[in-house]
């Protein structure tokens, strides 16, 4: 017999826990969090550096401390969670098939589901780097777990490919553990990480960042002996004559994160090809009624504080769905589409008849734009404009629309960078 629950949350990281808290505070009591790891907390458990919590808790915390605040809250509220539980599939009618050592193979029938599975790193196989396959090549997150959780330093001479935040943080971490970080190579002409991480993790330790560079060859048989780094042109192709061999025994890959949406596909959720996360409306509900998404499974965030805020809204939205107080209107649903200079928007649609008074629009830009203006418009009329000193692809942008601003709007709303 399948177990029946009101709300099932897939993932016990910061998004899953915050969603559970948000649902509880909105009145849902029959909730279960399903987490495949042996404890709650997700990726934060291995992020021992500080910088978390400034928005959520108004103080600077390490990753485990931030996760601990939510773990305490989950336990305090008596929200049920099952660790060591792997979800195998979710059907379109919200039947969850899971397996665990404690319960074996079992099925949970949920009235609503929140997807909070997070994201994974892009491995070497997805990067098409030529060369041999020696020991010493890791994703930055795998190396972070080895150092911070297992007490094992994977190498002494390190090259990092990609300037995502995890790669930048691991440049500092490896340096503090006594390794020599030779350089960080970035394919794009701008960094993929936050400015503060470039300053605190590279500049403060004299680690060079080579923009518009990539690894074009890997040397070594049993163990990595070195990599060849070359400059790339505007198309990303290596420039002949710019190759330089760098001796190293470790290569860390920080080349992007991919939302973990295999389960979403089994549930019939429609994915955005730009983000690899679900299309959602202003309630964070997917195209499958009663299935919501939040956090890095929806789109990759730069701050966990934004993950928590978004996830709590998803929990509250799931509660509204369960109470049947969130019926969608037959009309009044408008599209939110990316315009010039914008890669994607979250949400993709807004139900103007039933939306909240304030609507968060989050998006990322396509390039670095200085002294620019963000414009939200519909039917040739500007709804909102916001001047920015600089926007960069590595940092998520956020504008807030008022419900009254969308009254009478029928066509798509476009978010763009003026003059691009």
XYZ file of N, CA and C in Angstrom, residues 36 43 46 116-124 126-127 139-142 166 253-265 271 275-277 295-301:
129
model
N 18.545 12.120 -0.134
C 19.336 10.926 -0.429
C 20.606 10.821 0.419
N 24.579 20.658 -0.095
C 25.940 21.062 -0.428
C 26.544 21.975 0.627
N 29.524 20.967 3.069
C 30.940 20.970 2.717
C 31.469 22.372 2.428
N 13.233 20.171 -5.195
C 14.315 20.959 -4.593
C 15.605 20.138 -4.613
N 15.900 19.537 -5.774
C 17.020 18.593 -5.875
C 18.368 19.261 -6.092
N 18.376 20.581 -6.289
C 19.654 21.266 -6.472
C 20.233 21.078 -7.857
N 21.554 21.115 -7.947
C 22.212 21.011 -9.248
C 23.473 20.162 -9.134
N 24.063 19.855 -10.275
C 25.304 19.085 -10.303
C 26.325 19.827 -11.160
N 27.577 19.412 -11.041
C 28.640 20.058 -11.804
C 28.781 19.443 -13.196
N 29.250 20.252 -14.121
C 29.517 19.760 -15.468
C 30.858 19.028 -15.460
N 30.896 17.732 -15.795
C 32.137 16.954 -15.716
C 33.009 17.107 -16.950
N 34.188 16.501 -16.897
C 35.114 16.608 -18.026
C 34.504 16.071 -19.312
N 31.711 16.357 -20.512
C 30.840 17.319 -21.190
C 31.612 18.501 -21.762
N 32.940 18.534 -21.520
C 33.739 19.693 -21.919
C 34.593 19.458 -23.155
N 36.147 17.583 -10.401
C 35.316 18.784 -10.384
C 35.657 19.548 -9.102
N 35.428 20.847 -9.102
C 35.783 21.659 -7.934
C 34.992 21.232 -6.706
N 33.740 20.860 -6.887
C 32.918 20.433 -5.759
C 33.390 19.124 -5.166
N 33.826 18.193 -6.024
C 34.357 16.921 -5.524
C 35.622 17.161 -4.716
N 32.597 28.157 -7.060
C 33.214 27.013 -6.384
C 34.688 26.927 -6.751
N 37.881 21.379 -12.216
C 36.946 21.876 -13.220
C 35.800 22.619 -12.539
N 35.657 23.883 -12.876
C 34.564 24.713 -12.364
C 33.881 25.368 -13.558
N 33.227 24.532 -14.356
C 32.744 24.958 -15.671
C 31.228 24.966 -15.775
N 30.582 25.300 -14.703
C 29.138 25.458 -14.778
C 28.380 24.399 -14.004
N 27.152 24.749 -13.628
C 26.272 23.871 -12.871
C 25.022 23.575 -13.688
N 24.510 22.363 -13.534
C 23.344 21.924 -14.294
C 22.243 21.525 -13.323
N 21.064 22.152 -13.368
C 19.966 21.732 -12.493
C 19.662 20.243 -12.634
N 19.420 19.595 -11.509
C 19.243 18.137 -11.437
C 17.788 17.778 -11.715
N 17.429 17.643 -13.003
C 16.014 17.542 -13.355
C 15.583 16.232 -13.999
N 16.334 15.160 -13.776
C 15.903 13.869 -14.312
C 14.542 13.458 -13.726
N 14.353 13.692 -12.430
C 13.070 13.365 -11.805
C 11.952 14.248 -12.336
N 12.275 15.504 -12.618
C 11.265 16.418 -13.155
C 10.713 15.889 -14.477
N 11.577 15.317 -15.293
C 11.148 14.798 -16.590
C 10.192 13.622 -16.426
N 10.797 21.679 -19.331
C 12.020 22.371 -18.951
C 12.359 23.496 -19.918
N 17.865 27.421 -19.099
C 18.272 27.179 -17.710
C 18.422 25.707 -17.379
N 17.813 24.828 -18.185
C 17.699 23.393 -17.883
C 16.869 23.146 -16.626
N 16.121 24.162 -16.205
C 15.190 24.033 -15.090
C 13.762 24.183 -15.593
N 14.893 26.914 -5.903
C 16.324 26.727 -5.683
C 17.074 26.415 -6.959
N 18.202 25.740 -6.823
C 19.070 25.508 -7.974
C 18.523 24.490 -8.961
N 17.490 23.744 -8.590
C 16.865 22.858 -9.565
C 16.025 23.669 -10.558
N 15.644 24.880 -10.155
C 14.862 25.774 -11.013
C 15.775 26.613 -11.893
N 16.727 27.286 -11.295
C 17.784 27.994 -12.011
C 18.909 28.229 -11.026
N 20.133 28.267 -11.514
C 21.293 28.339 -10.637
C 21.380 29.724 -10.009
N 21.396 29.754 -8.677
C 21.473 31.005 -7.929
C 22.920 31.326 -7.566
